[in-house]
mmCIF file of C-alpha atoms in Angstrom:
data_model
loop_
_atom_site.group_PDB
_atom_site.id
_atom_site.type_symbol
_atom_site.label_atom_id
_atom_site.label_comp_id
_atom_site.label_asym_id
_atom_site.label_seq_id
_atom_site.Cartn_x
_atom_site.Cartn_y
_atom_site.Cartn_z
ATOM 1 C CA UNK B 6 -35.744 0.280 14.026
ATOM 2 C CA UNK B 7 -37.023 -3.358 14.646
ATOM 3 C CA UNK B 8 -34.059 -5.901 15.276
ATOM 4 C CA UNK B 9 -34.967 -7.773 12.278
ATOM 5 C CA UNK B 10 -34.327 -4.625 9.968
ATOM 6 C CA UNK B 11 -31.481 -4.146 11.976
ATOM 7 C CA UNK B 12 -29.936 -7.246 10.001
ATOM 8 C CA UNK B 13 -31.484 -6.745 7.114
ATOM 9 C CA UNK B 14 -29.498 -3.411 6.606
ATOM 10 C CA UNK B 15 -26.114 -5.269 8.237
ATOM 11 C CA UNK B 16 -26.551 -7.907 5.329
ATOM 12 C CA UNK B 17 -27.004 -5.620 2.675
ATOM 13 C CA UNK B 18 -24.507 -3.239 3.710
ATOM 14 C CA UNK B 19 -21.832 -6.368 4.068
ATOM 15 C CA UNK B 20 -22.671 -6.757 0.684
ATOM 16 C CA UNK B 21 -22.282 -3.218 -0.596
ATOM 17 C CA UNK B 22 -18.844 -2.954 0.952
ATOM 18 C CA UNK B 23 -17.810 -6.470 -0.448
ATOM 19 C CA UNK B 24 -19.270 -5.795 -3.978
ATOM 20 C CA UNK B 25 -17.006 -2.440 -3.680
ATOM 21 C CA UNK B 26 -13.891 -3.995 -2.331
ATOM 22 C CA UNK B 27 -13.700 -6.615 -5.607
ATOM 23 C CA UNK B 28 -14.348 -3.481 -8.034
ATOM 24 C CA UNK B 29 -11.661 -1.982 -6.528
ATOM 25 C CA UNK B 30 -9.549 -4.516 -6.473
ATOM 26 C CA UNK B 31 -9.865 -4.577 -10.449
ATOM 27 C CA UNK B 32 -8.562 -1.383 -10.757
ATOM 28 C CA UNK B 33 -4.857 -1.120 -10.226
ATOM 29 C CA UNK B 34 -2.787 1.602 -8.705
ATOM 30 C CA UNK B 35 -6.052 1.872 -6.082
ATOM 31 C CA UNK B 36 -4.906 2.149 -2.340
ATOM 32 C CA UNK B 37 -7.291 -0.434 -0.854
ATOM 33 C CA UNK B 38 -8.068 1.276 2.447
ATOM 34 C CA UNK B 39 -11.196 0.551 4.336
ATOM 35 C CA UNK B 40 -11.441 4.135 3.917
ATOM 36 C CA UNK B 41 -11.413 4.064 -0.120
ATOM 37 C CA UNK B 42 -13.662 0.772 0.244
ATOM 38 C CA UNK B 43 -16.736 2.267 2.240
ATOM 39 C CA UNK B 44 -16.170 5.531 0.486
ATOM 40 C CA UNK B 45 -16.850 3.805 -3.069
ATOM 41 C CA UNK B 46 -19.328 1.531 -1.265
ATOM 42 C CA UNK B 47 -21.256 4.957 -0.283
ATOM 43 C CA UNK B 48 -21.280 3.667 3.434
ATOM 44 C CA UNK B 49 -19.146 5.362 6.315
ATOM 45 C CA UNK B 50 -16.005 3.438 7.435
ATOM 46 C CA UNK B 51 -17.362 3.024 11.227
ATOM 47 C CA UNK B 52 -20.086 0.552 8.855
ATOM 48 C CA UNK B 53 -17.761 -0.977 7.187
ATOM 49 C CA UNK B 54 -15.915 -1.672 9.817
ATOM 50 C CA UNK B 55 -18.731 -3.238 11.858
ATOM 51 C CA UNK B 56 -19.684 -5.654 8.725
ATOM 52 C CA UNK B 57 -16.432 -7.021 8.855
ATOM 53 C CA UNK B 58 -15.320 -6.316 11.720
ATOM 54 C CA UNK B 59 -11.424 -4.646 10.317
ATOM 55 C CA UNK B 60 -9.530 -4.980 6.746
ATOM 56 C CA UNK B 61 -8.047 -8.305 6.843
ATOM 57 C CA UNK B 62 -11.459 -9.856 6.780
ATOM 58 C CA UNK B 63 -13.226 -8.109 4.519
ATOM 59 C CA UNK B 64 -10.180 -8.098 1.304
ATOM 60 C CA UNK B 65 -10.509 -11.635 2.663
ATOM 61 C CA UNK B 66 -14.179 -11.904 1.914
ATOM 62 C CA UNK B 67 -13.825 -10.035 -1.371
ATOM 63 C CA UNK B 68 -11.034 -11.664 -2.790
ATOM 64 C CA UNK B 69 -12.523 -15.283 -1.454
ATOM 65 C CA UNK B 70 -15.728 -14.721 -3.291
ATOM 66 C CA UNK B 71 -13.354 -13.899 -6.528
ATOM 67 C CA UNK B 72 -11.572 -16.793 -5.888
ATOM 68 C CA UNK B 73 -14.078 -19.248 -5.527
ATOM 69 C CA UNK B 74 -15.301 -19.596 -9.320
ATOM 70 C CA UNK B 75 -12.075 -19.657 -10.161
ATOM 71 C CA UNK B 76 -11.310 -23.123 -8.190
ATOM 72 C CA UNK B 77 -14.538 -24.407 -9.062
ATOM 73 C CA UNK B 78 -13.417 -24.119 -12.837
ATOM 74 C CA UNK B 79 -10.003 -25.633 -12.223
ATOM 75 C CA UNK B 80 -12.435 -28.550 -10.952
ATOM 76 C CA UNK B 81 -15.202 -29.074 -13.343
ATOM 77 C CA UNK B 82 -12.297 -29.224 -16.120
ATOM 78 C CA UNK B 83 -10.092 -31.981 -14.051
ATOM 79 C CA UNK B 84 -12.086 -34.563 -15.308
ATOM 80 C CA UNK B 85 -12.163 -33.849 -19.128
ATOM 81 C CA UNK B 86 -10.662 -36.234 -21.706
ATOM 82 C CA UNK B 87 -8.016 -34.300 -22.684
ATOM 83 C CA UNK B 88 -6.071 -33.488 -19.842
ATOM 84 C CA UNK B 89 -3.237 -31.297 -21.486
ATOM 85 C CA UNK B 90 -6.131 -29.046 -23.602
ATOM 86 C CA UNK B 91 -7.750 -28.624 -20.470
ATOM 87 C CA UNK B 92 -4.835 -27.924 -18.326
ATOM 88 C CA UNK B 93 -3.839 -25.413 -21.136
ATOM 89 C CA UNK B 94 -7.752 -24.161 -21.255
ATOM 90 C CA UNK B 95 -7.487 -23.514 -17.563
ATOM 91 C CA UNK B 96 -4.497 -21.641 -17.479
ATOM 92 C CA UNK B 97 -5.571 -19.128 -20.132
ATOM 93 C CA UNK B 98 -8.706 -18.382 -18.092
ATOM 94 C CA UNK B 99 -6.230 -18.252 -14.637
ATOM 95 C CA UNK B 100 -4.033 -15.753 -16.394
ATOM 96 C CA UNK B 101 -7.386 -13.653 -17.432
ATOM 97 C CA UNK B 102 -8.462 -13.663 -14.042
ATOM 98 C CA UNK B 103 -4.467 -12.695 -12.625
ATOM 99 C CA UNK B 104 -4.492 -9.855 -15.705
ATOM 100 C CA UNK B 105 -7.890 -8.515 -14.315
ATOM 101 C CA UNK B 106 -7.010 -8.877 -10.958
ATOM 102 C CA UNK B 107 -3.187 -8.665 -10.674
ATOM 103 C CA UNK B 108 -2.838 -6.119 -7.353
ATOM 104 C CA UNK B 109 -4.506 -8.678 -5.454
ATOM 105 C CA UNK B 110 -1.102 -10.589 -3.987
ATOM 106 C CA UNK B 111 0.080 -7.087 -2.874
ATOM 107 C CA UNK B 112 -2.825 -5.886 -1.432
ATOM 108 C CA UNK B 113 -3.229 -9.121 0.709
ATOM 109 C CA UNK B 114 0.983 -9.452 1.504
ATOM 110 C CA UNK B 115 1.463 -9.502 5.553
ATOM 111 C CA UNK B 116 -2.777 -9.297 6.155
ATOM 112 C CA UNK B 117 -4.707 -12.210 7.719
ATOM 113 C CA UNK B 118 -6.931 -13.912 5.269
ATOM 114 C CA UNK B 119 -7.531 -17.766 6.074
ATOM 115 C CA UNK B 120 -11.004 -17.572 3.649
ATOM 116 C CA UNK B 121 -8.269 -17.009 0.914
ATOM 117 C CA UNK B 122 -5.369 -18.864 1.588
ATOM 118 C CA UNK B 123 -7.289 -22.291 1.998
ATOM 119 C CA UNK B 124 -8.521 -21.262 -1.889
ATOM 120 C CA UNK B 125 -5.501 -20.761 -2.918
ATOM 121 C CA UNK B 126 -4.104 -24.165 -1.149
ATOM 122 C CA UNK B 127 -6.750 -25.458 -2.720
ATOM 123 C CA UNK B 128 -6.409 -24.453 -6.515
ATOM 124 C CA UNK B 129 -2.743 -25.411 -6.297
ATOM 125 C CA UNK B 130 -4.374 -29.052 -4.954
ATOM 126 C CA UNK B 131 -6.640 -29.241 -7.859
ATOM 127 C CA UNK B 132 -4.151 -28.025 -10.848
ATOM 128 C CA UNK B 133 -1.606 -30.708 -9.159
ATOM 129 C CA UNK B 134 -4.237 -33.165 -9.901
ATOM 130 C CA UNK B 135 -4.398 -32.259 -13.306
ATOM 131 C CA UNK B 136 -0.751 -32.623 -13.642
ATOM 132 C CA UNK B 137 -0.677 -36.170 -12.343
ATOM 133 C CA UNK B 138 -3.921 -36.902 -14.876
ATOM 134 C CA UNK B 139 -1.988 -35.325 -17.571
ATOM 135 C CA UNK B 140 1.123 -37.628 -16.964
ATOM 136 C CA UNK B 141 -0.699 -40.515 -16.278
ATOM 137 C CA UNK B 142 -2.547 -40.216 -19.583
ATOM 138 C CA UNK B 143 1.092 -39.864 -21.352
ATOM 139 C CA UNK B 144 0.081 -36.748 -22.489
ATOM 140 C CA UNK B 145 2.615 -34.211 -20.522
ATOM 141 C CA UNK B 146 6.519 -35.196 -19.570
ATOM 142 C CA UNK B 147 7.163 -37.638 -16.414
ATOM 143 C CA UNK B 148 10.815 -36.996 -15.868
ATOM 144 C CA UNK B 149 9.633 -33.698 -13.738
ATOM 145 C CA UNK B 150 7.713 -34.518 -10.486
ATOM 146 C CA UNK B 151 3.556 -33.239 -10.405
ATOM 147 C CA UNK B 152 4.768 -30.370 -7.486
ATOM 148 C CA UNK B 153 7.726 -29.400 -9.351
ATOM 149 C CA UNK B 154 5.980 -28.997 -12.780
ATOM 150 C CA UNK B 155 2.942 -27.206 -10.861
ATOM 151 C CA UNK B 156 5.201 -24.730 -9.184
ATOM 152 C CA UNK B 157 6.905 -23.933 -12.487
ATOM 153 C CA UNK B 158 3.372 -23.471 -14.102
ATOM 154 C CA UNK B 159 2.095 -21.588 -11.472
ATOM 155 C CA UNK B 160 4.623 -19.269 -11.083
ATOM 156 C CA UNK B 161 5.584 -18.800 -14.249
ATOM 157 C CA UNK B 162 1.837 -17.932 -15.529
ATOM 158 C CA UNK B 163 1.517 -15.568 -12.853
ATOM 159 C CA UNK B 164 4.613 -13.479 -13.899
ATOM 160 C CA UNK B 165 3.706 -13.288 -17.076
ATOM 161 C CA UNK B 166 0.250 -12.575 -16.710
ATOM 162 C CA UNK B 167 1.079 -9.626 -14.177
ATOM 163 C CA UNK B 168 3.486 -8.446 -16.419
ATOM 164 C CA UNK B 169 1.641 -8.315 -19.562
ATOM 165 C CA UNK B 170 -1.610 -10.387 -20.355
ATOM 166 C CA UNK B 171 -1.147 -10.206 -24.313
ATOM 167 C CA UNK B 172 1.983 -12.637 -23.412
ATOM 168 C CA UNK B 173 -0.131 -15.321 -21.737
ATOM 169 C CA UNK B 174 -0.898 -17.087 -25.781
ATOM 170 C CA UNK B 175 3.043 -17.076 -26.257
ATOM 171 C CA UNK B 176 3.668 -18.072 -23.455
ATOM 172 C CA UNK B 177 1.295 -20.764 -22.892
ATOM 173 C CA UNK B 178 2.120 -22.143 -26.219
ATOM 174 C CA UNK B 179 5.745 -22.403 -25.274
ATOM 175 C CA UNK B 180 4.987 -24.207 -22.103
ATOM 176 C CA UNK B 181 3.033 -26.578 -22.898
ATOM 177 C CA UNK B 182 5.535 -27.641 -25.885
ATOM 178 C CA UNK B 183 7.403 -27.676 -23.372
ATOM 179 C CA UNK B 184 5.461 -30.411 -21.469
ATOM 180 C CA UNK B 185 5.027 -32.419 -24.285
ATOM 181 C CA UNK B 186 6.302 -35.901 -23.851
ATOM 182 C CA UNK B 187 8.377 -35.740 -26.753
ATOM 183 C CA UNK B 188 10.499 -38.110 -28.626
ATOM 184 C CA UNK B 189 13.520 -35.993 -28.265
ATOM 185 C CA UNK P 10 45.106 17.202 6.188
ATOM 186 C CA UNK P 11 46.371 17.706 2.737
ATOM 187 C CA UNK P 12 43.905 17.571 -0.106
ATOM 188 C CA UNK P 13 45.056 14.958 -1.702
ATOM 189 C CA UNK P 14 44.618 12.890 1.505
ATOM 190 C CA UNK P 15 41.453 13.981 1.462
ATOM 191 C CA UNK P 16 40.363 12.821 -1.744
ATOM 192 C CA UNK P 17 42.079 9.531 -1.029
ATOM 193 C CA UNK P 18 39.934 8.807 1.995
ATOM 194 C CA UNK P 19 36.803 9.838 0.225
ATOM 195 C CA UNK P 20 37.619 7.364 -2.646
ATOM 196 C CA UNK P 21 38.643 4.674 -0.019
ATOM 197 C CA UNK P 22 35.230 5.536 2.316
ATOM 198 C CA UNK P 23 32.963 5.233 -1.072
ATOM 199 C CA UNK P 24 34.328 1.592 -1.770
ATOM 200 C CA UNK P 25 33.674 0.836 1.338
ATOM 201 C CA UNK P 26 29.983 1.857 1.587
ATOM 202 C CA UNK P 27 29.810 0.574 -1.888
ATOM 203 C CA UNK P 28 31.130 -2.963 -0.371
ATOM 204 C CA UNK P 29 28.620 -2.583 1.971
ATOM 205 C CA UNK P 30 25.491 -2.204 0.102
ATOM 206 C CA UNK P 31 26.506 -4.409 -2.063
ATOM 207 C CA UNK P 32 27.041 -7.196 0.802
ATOM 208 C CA UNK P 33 23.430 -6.161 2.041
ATOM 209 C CA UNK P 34 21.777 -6.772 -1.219
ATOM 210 C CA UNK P 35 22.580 -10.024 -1.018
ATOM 211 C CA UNK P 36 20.884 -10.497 2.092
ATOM 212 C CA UNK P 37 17.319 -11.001 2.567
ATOM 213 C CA UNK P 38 14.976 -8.823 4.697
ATOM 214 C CA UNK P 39 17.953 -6.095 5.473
ATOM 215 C CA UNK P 40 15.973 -3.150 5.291
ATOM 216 C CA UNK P 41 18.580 -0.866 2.425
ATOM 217 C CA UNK P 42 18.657 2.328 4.263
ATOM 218 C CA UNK P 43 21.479 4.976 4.442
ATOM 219 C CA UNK P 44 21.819 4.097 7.835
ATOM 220 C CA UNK P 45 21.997 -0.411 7.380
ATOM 221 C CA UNK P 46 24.540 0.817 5.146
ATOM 222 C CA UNK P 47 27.085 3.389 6.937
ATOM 223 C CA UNK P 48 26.708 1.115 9.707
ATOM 224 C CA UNK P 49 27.531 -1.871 8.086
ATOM 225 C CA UNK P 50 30.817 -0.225 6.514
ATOM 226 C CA UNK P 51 31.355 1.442 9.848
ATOM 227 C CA UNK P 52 31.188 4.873 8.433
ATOM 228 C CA UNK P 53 28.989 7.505 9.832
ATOM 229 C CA UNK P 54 25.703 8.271 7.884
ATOM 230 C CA UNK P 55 27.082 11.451 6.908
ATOM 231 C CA UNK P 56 29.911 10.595 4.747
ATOM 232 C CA UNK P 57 28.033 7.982 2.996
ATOM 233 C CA UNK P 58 25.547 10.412 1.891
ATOM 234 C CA UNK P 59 28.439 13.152 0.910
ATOM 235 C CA UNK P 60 30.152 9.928 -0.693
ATOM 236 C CA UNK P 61 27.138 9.625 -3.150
ATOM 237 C CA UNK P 62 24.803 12.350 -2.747
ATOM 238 C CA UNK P 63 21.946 10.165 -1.331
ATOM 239 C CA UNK P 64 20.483 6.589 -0.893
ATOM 240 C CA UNK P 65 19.232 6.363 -5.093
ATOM 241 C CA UNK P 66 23.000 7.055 -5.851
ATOM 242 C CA UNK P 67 24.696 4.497 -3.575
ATOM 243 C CA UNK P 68 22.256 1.806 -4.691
ATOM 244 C CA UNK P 69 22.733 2.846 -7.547
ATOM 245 C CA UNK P 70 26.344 2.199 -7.779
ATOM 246 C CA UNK P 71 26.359 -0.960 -5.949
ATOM 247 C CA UNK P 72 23.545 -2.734 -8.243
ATOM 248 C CA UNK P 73 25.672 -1.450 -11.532
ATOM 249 C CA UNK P 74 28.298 -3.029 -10.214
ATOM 250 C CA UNK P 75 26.956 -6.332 -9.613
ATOM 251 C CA UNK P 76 25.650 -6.217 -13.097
ATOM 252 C CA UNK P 77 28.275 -5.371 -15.257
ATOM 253 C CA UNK P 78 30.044 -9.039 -15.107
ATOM 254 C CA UNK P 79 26.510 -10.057 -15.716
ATOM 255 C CA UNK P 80 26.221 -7.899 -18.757
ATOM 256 C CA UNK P 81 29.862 -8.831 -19.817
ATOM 257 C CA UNK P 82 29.142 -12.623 -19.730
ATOM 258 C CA UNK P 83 26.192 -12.439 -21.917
ATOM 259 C CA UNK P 84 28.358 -10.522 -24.341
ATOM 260 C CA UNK P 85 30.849 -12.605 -24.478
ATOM 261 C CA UNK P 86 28.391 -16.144 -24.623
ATOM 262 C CA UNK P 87 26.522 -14.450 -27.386
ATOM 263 C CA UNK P 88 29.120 -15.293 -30.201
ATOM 264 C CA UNK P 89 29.236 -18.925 -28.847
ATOM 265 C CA UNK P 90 29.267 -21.747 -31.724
ATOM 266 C CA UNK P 91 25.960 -23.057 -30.042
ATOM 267 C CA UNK P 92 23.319 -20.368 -29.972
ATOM 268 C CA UNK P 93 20.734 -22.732 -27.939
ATOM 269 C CA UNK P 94 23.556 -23.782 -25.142
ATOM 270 C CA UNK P 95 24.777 -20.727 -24.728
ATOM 271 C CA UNK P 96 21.443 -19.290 -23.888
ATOM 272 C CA UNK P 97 20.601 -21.964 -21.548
ATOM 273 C CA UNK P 98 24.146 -21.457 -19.837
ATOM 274 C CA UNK P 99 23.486 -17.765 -19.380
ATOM 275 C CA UNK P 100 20.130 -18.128 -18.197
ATOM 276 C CA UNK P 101 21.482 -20.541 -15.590
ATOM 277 C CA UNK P 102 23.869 -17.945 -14.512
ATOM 278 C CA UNK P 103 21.944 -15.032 -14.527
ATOM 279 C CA UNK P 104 19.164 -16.952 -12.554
ATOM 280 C CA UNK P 105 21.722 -17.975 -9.928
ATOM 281 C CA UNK P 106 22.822 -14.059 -9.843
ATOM 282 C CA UNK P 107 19.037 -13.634 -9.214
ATOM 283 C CA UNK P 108 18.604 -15.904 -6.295
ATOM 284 C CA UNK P 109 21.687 -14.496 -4.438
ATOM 285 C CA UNK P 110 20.113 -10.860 -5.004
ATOM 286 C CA UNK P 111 16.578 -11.245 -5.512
ATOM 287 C CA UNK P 112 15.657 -8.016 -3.544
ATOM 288 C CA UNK P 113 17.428 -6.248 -5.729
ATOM 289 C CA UNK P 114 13.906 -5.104 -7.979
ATOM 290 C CA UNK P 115 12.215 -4.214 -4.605
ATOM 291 C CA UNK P 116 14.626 -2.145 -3.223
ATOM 292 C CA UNK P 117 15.094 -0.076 -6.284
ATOM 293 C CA UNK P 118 11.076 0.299 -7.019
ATOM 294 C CA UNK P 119 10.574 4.038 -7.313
ATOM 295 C CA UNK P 120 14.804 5.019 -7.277
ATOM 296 C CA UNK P 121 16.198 7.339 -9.741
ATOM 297 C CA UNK P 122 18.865 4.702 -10.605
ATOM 298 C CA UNK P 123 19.889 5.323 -14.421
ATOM 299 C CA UNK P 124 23.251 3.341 -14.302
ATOM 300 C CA UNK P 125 21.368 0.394 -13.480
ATOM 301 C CA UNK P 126 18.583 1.240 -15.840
ATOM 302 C CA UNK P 127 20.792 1.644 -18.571
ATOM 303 C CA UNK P 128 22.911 -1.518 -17.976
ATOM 304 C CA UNK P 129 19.465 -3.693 -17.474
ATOM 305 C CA UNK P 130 18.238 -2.401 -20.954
ATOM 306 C CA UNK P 131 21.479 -3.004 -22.345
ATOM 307 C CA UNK P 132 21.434 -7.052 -20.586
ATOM 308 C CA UNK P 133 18.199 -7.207 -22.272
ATOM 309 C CA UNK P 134 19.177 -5.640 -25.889
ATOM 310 C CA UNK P 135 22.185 -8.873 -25.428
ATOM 311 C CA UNK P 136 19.515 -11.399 -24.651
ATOM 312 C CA UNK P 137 17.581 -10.270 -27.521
ATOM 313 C CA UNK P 138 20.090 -10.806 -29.837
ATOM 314 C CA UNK P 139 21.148 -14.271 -28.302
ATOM 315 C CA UNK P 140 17.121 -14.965 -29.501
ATOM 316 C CA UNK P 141 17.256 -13.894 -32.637
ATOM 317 C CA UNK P 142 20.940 -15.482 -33.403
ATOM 318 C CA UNK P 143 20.028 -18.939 -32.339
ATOM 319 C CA UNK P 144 16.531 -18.315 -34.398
ATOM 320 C CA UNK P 145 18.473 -17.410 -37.455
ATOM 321 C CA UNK P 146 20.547 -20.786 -36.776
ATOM 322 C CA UNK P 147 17.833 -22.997 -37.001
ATOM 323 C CA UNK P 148 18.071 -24.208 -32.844
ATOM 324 C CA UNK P 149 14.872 -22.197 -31.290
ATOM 325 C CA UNK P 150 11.690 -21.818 -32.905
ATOM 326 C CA UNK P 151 11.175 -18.920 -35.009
ATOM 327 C CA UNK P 152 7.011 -18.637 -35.040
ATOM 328 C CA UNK P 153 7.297 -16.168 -32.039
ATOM 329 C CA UNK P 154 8.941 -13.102 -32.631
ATOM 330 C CA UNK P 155 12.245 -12.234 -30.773
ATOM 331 C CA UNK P 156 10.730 -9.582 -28.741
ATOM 332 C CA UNK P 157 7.877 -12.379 -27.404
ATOM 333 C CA UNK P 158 10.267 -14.553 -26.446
ATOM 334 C CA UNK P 159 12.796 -12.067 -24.576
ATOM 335 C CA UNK P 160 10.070 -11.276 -22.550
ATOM 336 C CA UNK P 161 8.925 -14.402 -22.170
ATOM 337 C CA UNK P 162 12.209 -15.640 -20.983
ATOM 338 C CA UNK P 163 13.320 -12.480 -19.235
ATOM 339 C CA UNK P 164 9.664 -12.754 -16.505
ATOM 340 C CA UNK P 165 9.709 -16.623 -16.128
ATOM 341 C CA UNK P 166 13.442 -16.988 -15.244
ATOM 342 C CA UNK P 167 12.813 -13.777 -12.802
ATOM 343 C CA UNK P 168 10.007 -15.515 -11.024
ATOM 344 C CA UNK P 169 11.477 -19.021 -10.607
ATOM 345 C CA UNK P 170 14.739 -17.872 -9.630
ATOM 346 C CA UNK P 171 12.590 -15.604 -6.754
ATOM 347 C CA UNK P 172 10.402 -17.942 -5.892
ATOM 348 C CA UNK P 173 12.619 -21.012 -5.881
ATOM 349 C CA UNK P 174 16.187 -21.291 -7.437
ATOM 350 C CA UNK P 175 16.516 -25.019 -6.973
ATOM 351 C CA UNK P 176 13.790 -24.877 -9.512
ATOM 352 C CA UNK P 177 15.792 -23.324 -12.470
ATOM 353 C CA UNK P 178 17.266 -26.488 -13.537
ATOM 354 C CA UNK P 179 13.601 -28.078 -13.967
ATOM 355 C CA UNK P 180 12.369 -24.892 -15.804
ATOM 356 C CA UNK P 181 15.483 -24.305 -17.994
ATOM 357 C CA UNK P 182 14.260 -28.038 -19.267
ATOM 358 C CA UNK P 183 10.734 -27.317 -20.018
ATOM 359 C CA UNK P 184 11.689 -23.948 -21.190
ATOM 360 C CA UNK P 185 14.587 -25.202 -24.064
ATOM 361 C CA UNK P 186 12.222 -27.871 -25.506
ATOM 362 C CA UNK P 187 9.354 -25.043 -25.246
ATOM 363 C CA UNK P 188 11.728 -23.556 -27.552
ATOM 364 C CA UNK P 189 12.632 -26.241 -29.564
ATOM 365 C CA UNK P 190 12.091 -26.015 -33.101
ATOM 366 C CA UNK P 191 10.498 -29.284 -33.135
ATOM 367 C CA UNK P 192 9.049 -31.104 -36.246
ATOM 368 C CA UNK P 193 5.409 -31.139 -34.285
#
């Protein structure tokens, strides 16, 4: 085969492998092996292998390439005028995509994924932003610090749309009463 | 040696392997094996597992014990004069009890552990009822059903108090005025 099919087939089986890794990783209770990947893929491990060259990197490409319309959301609604509705409208999408897609954490725990933790930093950069804009616009408390009120967000939102997605309207109605600058 | 001797040294060597798992709970990363255990009590493996029967048993034992206090507290806050406070004050507690043993829900993933089982539903059955008391008194909101907000309540405090427990303080805030019956 000439070299430049040669690459042809590498690119196109990268992309069979990474299209199977994120449809796996939407289906919980899956063992994500490279094994299970390349088997759903239709491709032999030894392939799979060579695309990516090992697991780490290619859950790291899959979940990166999840991850990345995700942040670019968090972004395009940063600059709305109503911070707090779109802080709120951006968390109900988050906890969609953490319903959908809620093995991911364990699947990556202990592996080597730099593609996804720089997303990740990143989101949690954005969403702070949107904090700050939120309290600067006098629409969300200021006697809590932008990190602390992001890490309470954050984690909270991600409990409770792991544990049970139906929760995340309660829930987000709670919270962001919660942030409310009130007059109490 | 006399039976009775014998029985007293098996009741004396099962407090003290109960002591011991319990003193390993509440540090993170020991790995909870039979072993971590008898060695920590300075027992042989052998008579911890003829002490209890097995590693589900002993862990068992030791997480029931830690939570029966817990369990008793929330009883007796839950006829308190202020609904509201008293849940506040219990979920301060209860997170702190979380922090110290925050491996506890690892370590007994996939355990046949049914005193703990049993005394976790009954902790939550308590909770519930703090809910629905303080919504019958007027001092949490009552558009979200009691059930909602026990869960609600239950997953959030869980994940702060892992993640962080300097952080309960800030979340109990945004939490009780999430609560709030408020005249919004």
């Amino acid at each position: 085969m000439p070299a430049h099919g040669r690459r042809a087939d590498a690119v196109r089986n990268r992309q069979i492998a990474l299209d199977a890794a994120t449809a796996l990783l939407g289906e919980p209770g899956t063992a994500l092996t490279v094994e299970a990947i390349a088997k759903r893929a239709g491709l032999g491990a030894a392939t799979v292998v060579r695309a990516f060259g090992g697991k780490d990197a290619l859950l790291d490409a899959a979940v990166a390439e999840l991850l990345r319309p995700v942040v670019q959301r968090a972004k395009d609604l940063s600059g709305a005028s109503q911070p707090d509705r779109a802080l709120r409208t951006f968390l109900a999408e988050l906890m969609d995509f953490q319903s959908a897609y809620h093995g991911i954490s364990t699947e990556l725990r202990g592996l080597n994924v730099p593609a996804t933790t720089a997303l990740r930093a990143e989101l949690e950069g954005v969403v702070r932003a949107m904090v700050a804009r939120a309290q600067r616009a006098g629409v969300i408390r200021t006697d809590l610090e932008p990190d602390v009120l992001t890490d309470l967000i954050g984690q909270t939102a991600f409990a409770i749309a792991r544990f049970d997605g139906d929760l995340a309207g309660a829930y987000l109605t709670v919270l962001m009463d919660g942030l409310c600058p009130s007059t109490r």
